[in-house]
CSV table of C-alpha atoms and ligand atoms in Angstrom, one decimal:
chain,number,residue,atom,x,y,z
V,1,MET,CA,36.3,-222.2,276.5
V,2,PHE,CA,34.2,-219.9,278.0
V,3,LYS,CA,34.5,-217.8,280.3
V,4,ARG,CA,31.6,-218.0,282.8
V,5,GLY,CA,30.3,-214.4,282.6
V,6,THR,CA,31.1,-214.8,279.6
V,7,TRP,CA,28.4,-217.8,279.1
V,8,LYS,CA,26.5,-216.2,281.6
V,9,ASN,CA,25.6,-212.0,278.8
V,10,ARG,CA,25.3,-215.0,275.8
V,11,SER,CA,22.3,-217.3,277.9
V,12,LEU,CA,21.2,-213.9,278.4
V,13,MET,CA,21.4,-212.8,274.0
V,14,ILE,CA,19.4,-215.5,273.5
V,15,LEU,CA,16.4,-215.5,276.0
V,16,ALA,CA,16.4,-211.7,274.5
V,17,ALA,CA,16.7,-212.8,270.9
V,18,VAL,CA,14.3,-216.1,272.3
V,19,LEU,CA,11.6,-213.7,273.3
V,20,ALA,CA,11.6,-211.0,270.9
V,21,LEU,CA,11.3,-213.8,268.3
V,22,SER,CA,8.1,-215.4,270.3
V,23,LEU,CA,6.4,-211.5,270.2
V,24,THR,CA,6.2,-211.3,267.0
V,25,LEU,CA,5.0,-214.5,266.6
V,26,VAL,CA,1.8,-214.2,268.4
V,27,GLY,CA,1.4,-210.7,267.3
V,28,CYS,CA,1.7,-213.0,263.6
V,29,GLY,CA,-1.1,-215.1,264.9
V,30,THR,CA,-2.8,-212.4,265.4
V,31,THR,CA,-3.5,-210.8,261.8
V,32,GLN,CA,-6.5,-209.3,260.8
V,33,PRO,CA,-7.7,-208.1,257.4
V,34,SER,CA,-7.3,-204.2,257.7
V,35,GLY,CA,-9.6,-202.0,255.4
V,36,SER,CA,-7.8,-203.6,252.4
V,37,THR,CA,-8.5,-207.4,251.2
V,38,SER,CA,-5.0,-207.4,249.8
V,39,GLY,CA,-2.8,-207.6,253.0
V,40,SER,CA,-3.4,-208.3,256.8
V,41,THR,CA,-1.7,-205.8,259.3
V,42,ASN,CA,-1.6,-206.5,263.4
V,43,GLN,CA,-4.2,-207.4,265.8
V,44,ALA,CA,-3.3,-204.1,267.9
V,45,LYS,CA,-3.9,-201.8,264.6
V,46,PRO,CA,-8.0,-200.4,264.5
V,47,ILE,CA,-9.0,-202.5,261.4
V,48,THR,CA,-10.5,-199.2,259.1
V,49,VAL,CA,-13.9,-200.1,257.7
V,50,LYS,CA,-14.5,-198.0,254.0
V,51,PHE,CA,-18.8,-197.6,254.5
V,52,ALA,CA,-18.8,-195.5,251.0
V,53,HIS,CA,-23.0,-193.6,249.5
V,54,VAL,CA,-24.6,-191.3,247.6
V,55,VAL,CA,-26.9,-189.7,249.2
V,56,THR,CA,-26.6,-187.1,252.6
V,57,PRO,CA,-26.5,-187.4,255.9
V,58,ASP,CA,-30.2,-186.3,256.5
V,59,THR,CA,-30.9,-189.5,254.6
V,60,PRO,CA,-32.5,-192.1,256.1
V,61,LYS,CA,-29.6,-194.8,254.8
V,62,GLY,CA,-27.3,-192.0,256.1
V,63,GLN,CA,-28.3,-191.4,259.6
V,64,ALA,CA,-28.3,-195.9,259.4
V,65,ALA,CA,-24.3,-196.2,258.4
V,66,LEU,CA,-23.4,-193.1,261.2
V,67,LYS,CA,-25.5,-194.9,263.3
V,68,PHE,CA,-24.0,-198.6,262.3
V,69,LYS,CA,-20.4,-196.1,262.8
V,70,GLU,CA,-21.2,-195.6,266.5
V,71,LEU,CA,-21.8,-199.3,267.4
V,72,ALA,CA,-18.9,-201.3,265.4
V,73,GLU,CA,-17.4,-198.5,266.8
V,74,LYS,CA,-18.7,-199.6,270.8
V,75,TYR,CA,-18.6,-203.2,270.1
V,76,THR,CA,-15.9,-203.8,268.5
V,77,ASN,CA,-14.1,-202.0,271.8
V,78,GLY,CA,-12.3,-200.5,269.4
V,79,LYS,CA,-11.0,-202.4,267.4
V,80,VAL,CA,-12.5,-201.7,263.9
V,81,THR,CA,-12.9,-198.2,263.1
V,82,VAL,CA,-16.0,-197.1,260.5
V,83,GLU,CA,-15.3,-193.7,258.2
V,84,VAL,CA,-19.0,-193.1,256.7
V,85,TYR,CA,-18.3,-191.4,253.1
V,86,PRO,CA,-21.9,-189.4,251.9
V,87,SER,CA,-22.8,-187.8,248.9
V,88,SER,CA,-20.5,-189.7,246.1
V,89,GLN,CA,-17.6,-187.9,248.0
V,90,LEU,CA,-15.6,-190.9,247.4
V,91,TYR,CA,-17.4,-192.7,244.6
V,92,GLY,CA,-20.7,-192.6,242.5
V,93,ASP,CA,-23.2,-195.8,241.7
V,94,LYS,CA,-20.8,-197.6,239.3
V,95,GLU,CA,-17.6,-197.4,241.0
V,96,GLU,CA,-18.9,-197.6,244.1
V,97,LEU,CA,-19.7,-200.9,242.7
V,98,GLU,CA,-16.0,-202.0,241.8
V,99,ALA,CA,-14.6,-200.9,244.1
V,100,VAL,CA,-16.1,-203.2,247.1
V,101,GLN,CA,-15.7,-206.1,244.6
V,102,SER,CA,-12.0,-204.7,244.5
V,103,GLY,CA,-11.9,-204.4,248.7
V,104,ASN,CA,-11.3,-200.7,248.1
V,105,VAL,CA,-14.5,-199.8,250.0
V,106,GLN,CA,-16.0,-202.5,252.3
V,107,ILE,CA,-19.3,-201.5,252.7
V,108,ILE,CA,-22.2,-199.9,250.0
V,109,ALA,CA,-25.4,-199.7,250.3
V,110,PRO,CA,-26.6,-198.9,246.5
V,111,SER,CA,-30.5,-199.2,245.4
V,112,ILE,CA,-31.7,-202.9,244.2
V,113,THR,CA,-31.2,-202.0,241.0
V,114,LYS,CA,-28.9,-200.7,241.0
V,115,LEU,CA,-27.4,-205.2,241.2
V,116,VAL,CA,-29.1,-205.1,237.5
V,117,GLY,CA,-25.5,-205.2,236.5
V,118,MET,CA,-24.3,-208.4,238.7
V,119,ASN,CA,-28.6,-210.4,238.2
V,120,PRO,CA,-30.9,-208.8,236.3
V,121,GLN,CA,-33.8,-210.5,238.4
V,122,PHE,CA,-32.8,-208.1,240.7
V,123,GLN,CA,-34.8,-205.2,238.7
V,124,TYR,CA,-37.8,-206.9,240.2
V,125,ALA,CA,-38.2,-204.1,242.3
V,126,ASP,CA,-38.6,-201.5,239.1
V,127,LEU,CA,-41.9,-203.7,238.1
V,128,PRO,CA,-44.5,-200.0,238.3
V,129,PHE,CA,-47.2,-201.0,241.2
V,130,LEU,CA,-45.6,-204.0,243.0
V,131,PHE,CA,-45.8,-204.0,245.8
V,132,PRO,CA,-49.1,-201.8,247.5
V,133,ASN,CA,-47.1,-200.8,250.9
V,134,LYS,CA,-44.2,-201.1,253.0
V,135,GLU,CA,-45.5,-203.9,254.8
V,136,ALA,CA,-46.3,-206.6,251.3
V,137,VAL,CA,-42.0,-205.1,250.3
V,138,TYR,CA,-40.0,-206.4,254.4
V,139,LYS,CA,-42.2,-209.1,253.5
V,140,PHE,CA,-40.5,-210.2,250.7
V,141,TRP,CA,-37.6,-209.9,252.0
V,142,GLU,CA,-38.0,-212.2,254.7
V,143,SER,CA,-38.9,-215.3,251.9
V,144,ASP,CA,-36.6,-217.6,250.1
V,145,THR,CA,-37.0,-215.8,247.2
V,146,ASN,CA,-35.5,-213.3,248.0
V,147,LYS,CA,-33.0,-215.4,250.2
V,148,LYS,CA,-32.3,-216.8,247.8
V,149,LEU,CA,-31.3,-214.1,245.2
V,150,MET,CA,-29.4,-212.2,247.5
V,151,ASN,CA,-27.1,-215.5,247.8
V,152,SER,CA,-26.6,-214.9,243.9
V,153,LEU,CA,-23.9,-212.0,244.4
V,154,ASP,CA,-21.6,-214.3,246.5
V,155,LYS,CA,-19.5,-214.6,242.9
V,156,PHE,CA,-18.7,-211.7,243.1
V,157,ARG,CA,-17.2,-211.4,246.0
V,158,VAL,CA,-19.6,-210.0,248.2
V,159,LYS,CA,-22.0,-210.3,251.3
V,160,VAL,CA,-25.8,-208.5,251.9
V,161,LEU,CA,-25.1,-208.4,255.3
V,162,ALA,CA,-29.2,-206.3,255.4
V,163,MET,CA,-31.8,-204.3,252.9
V,164,TRP,CA,-32.3,-200.4,254.3
V,165,PRO,CA,-35.9,-199.4,252.8
V,166,ASN,CA,-36.2,-195.6,252.3
V,167,GLY,CA,-39.9,-195.4,250.2
V,168,PHE,CA,-42.1,-194.7,247.7
V,169,LYS,CA,-41.2,-193.6,244.8
V,170,GLN,CA,-42.7,-190.3,242.4
V,171,PHE,CA,-42.9,-188.3,240.1
V,172,SER,CA,-41.2,-185.4,239.3
V,173,ASP,CA,-40.7,-182.7,236.3
V,174,ASN,CA,-39.9,-179.3,234.8
V,175,LYS,CA,-42.5,-178.7,231.9
V,176,HIS,CA,-46.7,-179.4,233.9
V,177,PRO,CA,-48.2,-181.5,236.1
V,178,LEU,CA,-47.8,-184.7,235.3
V,179,VAL,CA,-52.0,-185.9,235.9
V,180,THR,CA,-52.3,-188.2,233.6
V,181,PRO,CA,-50.1,-190.8,231.4
V,182,GLU,CA,-50.6,-189.0,228.4
V,183,ASP,CA,-48.3,-185.4,230.1
V,184,PHE,CA,-45.3,-187.3,229.9
V,185,LYS,CA,-45.0,-188.2,226.2
V,186,GLY,CA,-42.1,-186.2,224.7
V,187,LEU,CA,-40.9,-185.8,228.2
V,188,LYS,CA,-37.1,-187.3,229.5
V,189,PHE,CA,-36.7,-188.9,232.1
V,190,ARG,CA,-33.9,-190.1,234.7
V,191,THR,CA,-33.6,-193.4,235.4
V,192,GLN,CA,-30.7,-194.8,238.0
V,193,THR,CA,-30.6,-197.7,235.7
V,194,GLY,CA,-32.2,-201.0,233.9
V,195,LYS,CA,-34.5,-201.6,231.3
V,196,VAL,CA,-37.2,-201.8,233.2
V,197,LEU,CA,-36.9,-198.7,234.4
V,198,ASP,CA,-36.3,-197.4,230.1
V,199,ALA,CA,-39.4,-199.4,229.6
V,200,GLN,CA,-42.1,-198.1,232.7
V,201,PHE,CA,-41.7,-194.6,230.7
V,202,LYS,CA,-41.9,-195.8,227.0
V,203,ALA,CA,-44.9,-197.4,228.5
V,204,LEU,CA,-45.5,-194.1,228.9
V,205,GLY,CA,-44.5,-192.5,225.9
V,206,ALA,CA,-41.7,-191.4,227.5
V,207,GLY,CA,-37.9,-191.1,227.0
V,208,SER,CA,-35.4,-191.5,229.7
V,209,ALA,CA,-31.3,-190.8,230.3
V,210,THR,CA,-29.9,-193.2,233.2
V,211,ILE,CA,-27.8,-190.4,235.1
V,212,ALA,CA,-25.7,-191.3,238.6
V,213,PHE,CA,-27.6,-189.9,241.3
V,214,GLY,CA,-24.8,-187.3,241.4
V,215,GLU,CA,-24.7,-186.0,238.1
V,216,THR,CA,-29.3,-186.1,238.1
V,217,TYR,CA,-29.6,-182.3,239.7
V,218,ALA,CA,-26.6,-181.2,237.2
V,219,ALA,CA,-28.5,-182.6,234.7
V,220,LEU,CA,-32.0,-182.1,235.6
V,221,GLN,CA,-30.4,-177.9,235.8
V,222,GLN,CA,-29.6,-178.8,232.8
V,223,GLY,CA,-32.0,-179.4,230.8
V,224,THR,CA,-30.9,-182.4,229.7
V,225,VAL,CA,-33.8,-184.5,230.9
V,226,ASP,CA,-37.2,-182.9,231.9
V,227,GLY,CA,-37.5,-185.1,235.1
V,228,GLN,CA,-36.8,-188.0,237.3
V,229,GLU,CA,-38.7,-190.4,239.8
V,230,ASN,CA,-37.6,-190.6,243.7
V,231,THR,CA,-38.9,-190.4,247.0
V,232,PHE,CA,-39.0,-187.5,248.9
V,233,ASN,CA,-37.0,-187.7,251.5
V,234,ASN,CA,-34.5,-187.8,248.5
V,235,ILE,CA,-36.6,-185.4,246.5
V,236,ASP,CA,-35.9,-183.0,249.6
V,237,THR,CA,-32.4,-183.1,250.4
V,238,GLN,CA,-31.6,-183.3,247.2
V,239,LYS,CA,-33.0,-179.5,246.6
V,240,TYR,CA,-34.5,-180.9,243.1
V,241,GLN,CA,-37.6,-178.6,244.6
V,242,GLU,CA,-34.5,-176.0,243.2
V,243,ILE,CA,-35.1,-176.6,239.3
V,244,GLN,CA,-38.3,-178.6,239.4
V,245,LYS,CA,-41.8,-176.6,239.2
V,246,TYR,CA,-44.5,-180.4,239.8
V,247,LEU,CA,-44.7,-183.3,241.3
V,248,THR,CA,-46.8,-186.0,241.9
V,249,VAL,CA,-47.6,-188.6,245.0
V,250,THR,CA,-48.5,-191.4,242.4
V,251,ASN,CA,-46.0,-194.3,244.8
V,252,HIS,CA,-45.6,-196.4,241.5
V,253,GLY,CA,-42.4,-198.2,242.7
V,254,ARG,CA,-39.2,-198.3,245.6
V,255,ILE,CA,-36.2,-197.4,246.7
V,256,ASP,CA,-34.9,-199.6,249.1
V,257,TYR,CA,-31.4,-201.0,249.2
V,258,ALA,CA,-28.9,-204.0,249.8
V,259,VAL,CA,-26.5,-203.5,252.1
V,260,ILE,CA,-23.7,-204.8,251.2
V,261,VAL,CA,-19.8,-206.0,252.3
V,262,ASN,CA,-16.8,-207.4,250.8
V,263,LYS,CA,-16.6,-210.8,251.5
V,264,ALA,CA,-12.8,-212.0,252.0
V,265,PHE,CA,-13.2,-209.1,254.4
V,266,TRP,CA,-15.7,-209.9,255.9
V,267,ASP,CA,-14.8,-214.1,255.5
V,268,GLY,CA,-11.4,-213.1,256.7
V,269,LEU,CA,-12.8,-211.3,260.0
V,270,ALA,CA,-11.2,-212.5,263.5
V,271,PRO,CA,-15.7,-213.7,265.1
V,272,ASP,CA,-16.2,-211.5,268.1
V,273,VAL,CA,-15.2,-208.6,265.3
V,274,ARG,CA,-18.2,-210.2,263.0
V,275,GLU,CA,-19.8,-210.6,266.1
V,276,GLY,CA,-19.9,-206.7,267.6
V,277,MET,CA,-20.0,-205.4,264.1
V,278,ASP,CA,-22.9,-208.0,263.1
V,279,LYS,CA,-24.7,-206.8,266.1
V,280,ALA,CA,-24.0,-203.5,265.8
V,281,MET,CA,-25.4,-203.6,261.3
V,282,LYS,CA,-29.1,-205.9,262.8
V,283,GLU,CA,-29.7,-202.3,265.4
V,284,ALA,CA,-28.9,-199.8,262.7
V,285,THR,CA,-30.8,-201.7,260.6
V,286,GLN,CA,-33.8,-201.8,263.2
V,287,TYR,CA,-33.0,-197.7,263.6
V,288,GLU,CA,-33.4,-197.2,259.6
V,289,ILE,CA,-36.2,-198.4,259.4
V,290,LYS,CA,-37.2,-195.9,262.0
V,291,VAL,CA,-36.2,-193.3,260.8
V,292,ALA,CA,-37.1,-194.0,256.1
V,293,ASP,CA,-40.8,-193.9,257.7
V,294,GLU,CA,-39.9,-190.2,259.5
V,295,LEU,CA,-38.4,-189.1,256.7
V,296,ASP,CA,-39.9,-189.4,253.9
V,297,GLN,CA,-43.3,-188.0,256.2
V,298,LYS,CA,-41.2,-185.3,257.0
V,299,SER,CA,-39.7,-184.3,253.6
V,300,PHE,CA,-43.0,-184.7,252.1
V,301,ASP,CA,-44.0,-181.8,254.5
V,302,LYS,CA,-41.5,-179.6,254.4
V,303,LEU,CA,-41.7,-180.1,250.3
V,304,LYS,CA,-45.6,-178.7,251.1
V,305,SER,CA,-45.0,-175.5,252.9
V,306,ALA,CA,-41.7,-174.6,251.0
V,307,GLY,CA,-44.9,-174.4,248.1
V,308,LYS,CA,-42.3,-174.5,245.2
V,309,MET,CA,-43.5,-177.1,243.5
V,310,GLN,CA,-46.8,-177.6,242.3
V,311,ILE,CA,-47.8,-181.1,244.2
V,312,THR,CA,-51.0,-183.6,243.1
V,313,GLU,CA,-51.8,-185.9,244.4
V,314,LEU,CA,-54.3,-188.6,242.5
V,315,LYS,CA,-56.9,-190.3,243.7
V,316,PRO,CA,-57.4,-193.9,243.5
V,317,GLU,CA,-59.1,-194.0,239.6
V,318,GLN,CA,-55.9,-191.7,238.5
V,319,LEU,CA,-53.9,-194.0,239.9
V,320,ALA,CA,-55.9,-197.8,237.6
V,321,VAL,CA,-55.0,-195.3,234.1
V,322,PHE,CA,-51.3,-195.3,235.5
V,323,GLN,CA,-51.2,-198.7,236.1
V,324,LYS,CA,-52.8,-200.9,233.5
V,325,ALA,CA,-50.8,-198.2,231.3
V,326,MET,CA,-47.2,-200.2,233.1
V,327,GLU,CA,-48.8,-203.2,233.4
V,328,PRO,CA,-46.7,-204.7,229.6
V,329,VAL,CA,-43.8,-204.5,232.4
V,330,TYR,CA,-44.5,-207.7,233.4
V,331,THR,CA,-44.6,-209.5,230.3
V,332,GLN,CA,-42.1,-207.9,228.9
V,333,PHE,CA,-40.2,-209.1,231.7
V,334,GLU,CA,-41.2,-212.5,233.1
V,335,SER,CA,-38.8,-213.8,231.0
V,336,VAL,CA,-35.9,-211.8,232.5
V,337,ILE,CA,-37.1,-210.8,236.5
V,338,GLY,CA,-38.2,-215.4,236.3
V,339,LYS,CA,-42.0,-216.0,237.5
V,340,GLU,CA,-41.5,-217.3,240.9
V,341,ILE,CA,-40.0,-213.6,241.9
V,342,MET,CA,-43.0,-211.4,240.8
V,343,ASP,CA,-44.4,-213.9,241.9
V,344,ALA,CA,-43.3,-213.9,244.9
V,345,ALA,CA,-43.3,-210.5,245.5
V,346,LYS,CA,-47.3,-210.3,244.0
V,347,ALA,CA,-47.7,-213.5,246.8
V,348,ALA,CA,-46.0,-210.7,249.4
V,349,GLY,CA,-48.2,-208.0,249.0
V,350,LYS,CA,-51.6,-209.8,249.8
V,351,LYS,CA,-53.6,-210.6,252.7
I,401,LMR,C1,-30.6,-193.3,242.9
I,401,LMR,O1,-30.0,-193.3,242.5
I,401,LMR,O2,-32.0,-192.1,242.0
I,401,LMR,C2,-30.9,-194.0,244.8
I,401,LMR,O3,-30.6,-194.8,243.6
I,401,LMR,C3,-30.5,-193.0,245.5
I,401,LMR,C4,-29.6,-193.6,247.4
I,401,LMR,O4,-29.1,-194.6,246.8
I,401,LMR,O5,-31.2,-193.5,247.1
């Protein structure tokens, strides 16, 4: 027989043990994905979201990533901490795509064409003179055809959260002004990736090489390539004006982004956290659309007033010559990209 006091002590000990166990179980029941998709941590610990990209913070993508950080942390009441890594600090073009699939980074926003390895149809974005203006681009993004294209990424363990614009591409080089297609003959240009861009330069009689964005400045400086194509804002913020003498305004293609998230991470979030992040992404997207126009114009003005680059603004009839020279690219890639996508994109540009 136990004494009364001992019974009391034992009961208290059992009660304490039961309490401790239930507290542990409550904790386990509310675990959330942490920064990595391969493990989960207690809800009390903030969820770390790594958002990596390759451009500088003073670009539309750079600014919107920071806006997303501010809003996501606010709307999730501090449950989420977003770490933004700009300028290929964490990963370059190719590595960031692998990292988001493996969950080493949660969000990236590559230019659409860089998704070519997952689905070659994404090269639609490189078809020369496909979109006459930005409204046509936004209209295409709303189409069912584009939604289907985005859903094709499911099997790569990623999900598209938003589309972010940057702007129209222009050509630059370091040899001579690019005024007619003949001026491209014998020159070599840097491309982001993909066969459509190679074909575009081939149609102009030029060669091309795929070079990661973070390595392009050095490649231009060392003369590995003579020229490149990008938006005014990317040209300005990458300081290509230091190493490229000539800029031709053509608006012949686009640089736009698909903001993609690791799917397992996203699906594993508690509903209130996902809702907060979704709201933050929607607002950051509106903000991005606004700053994309402002920053591109600002950069164009800056490049003009700096006077380092000789800028050629082509007349409509001069642009028509380029358009005609590049036209064969469409027939060449119709079977890769698909008629449905080509037609839907063209239709978006018609009034
Ligand atoms: C490029 O590689 O030129 C661009 O896609 C970079 C970027 O993210 O804007």
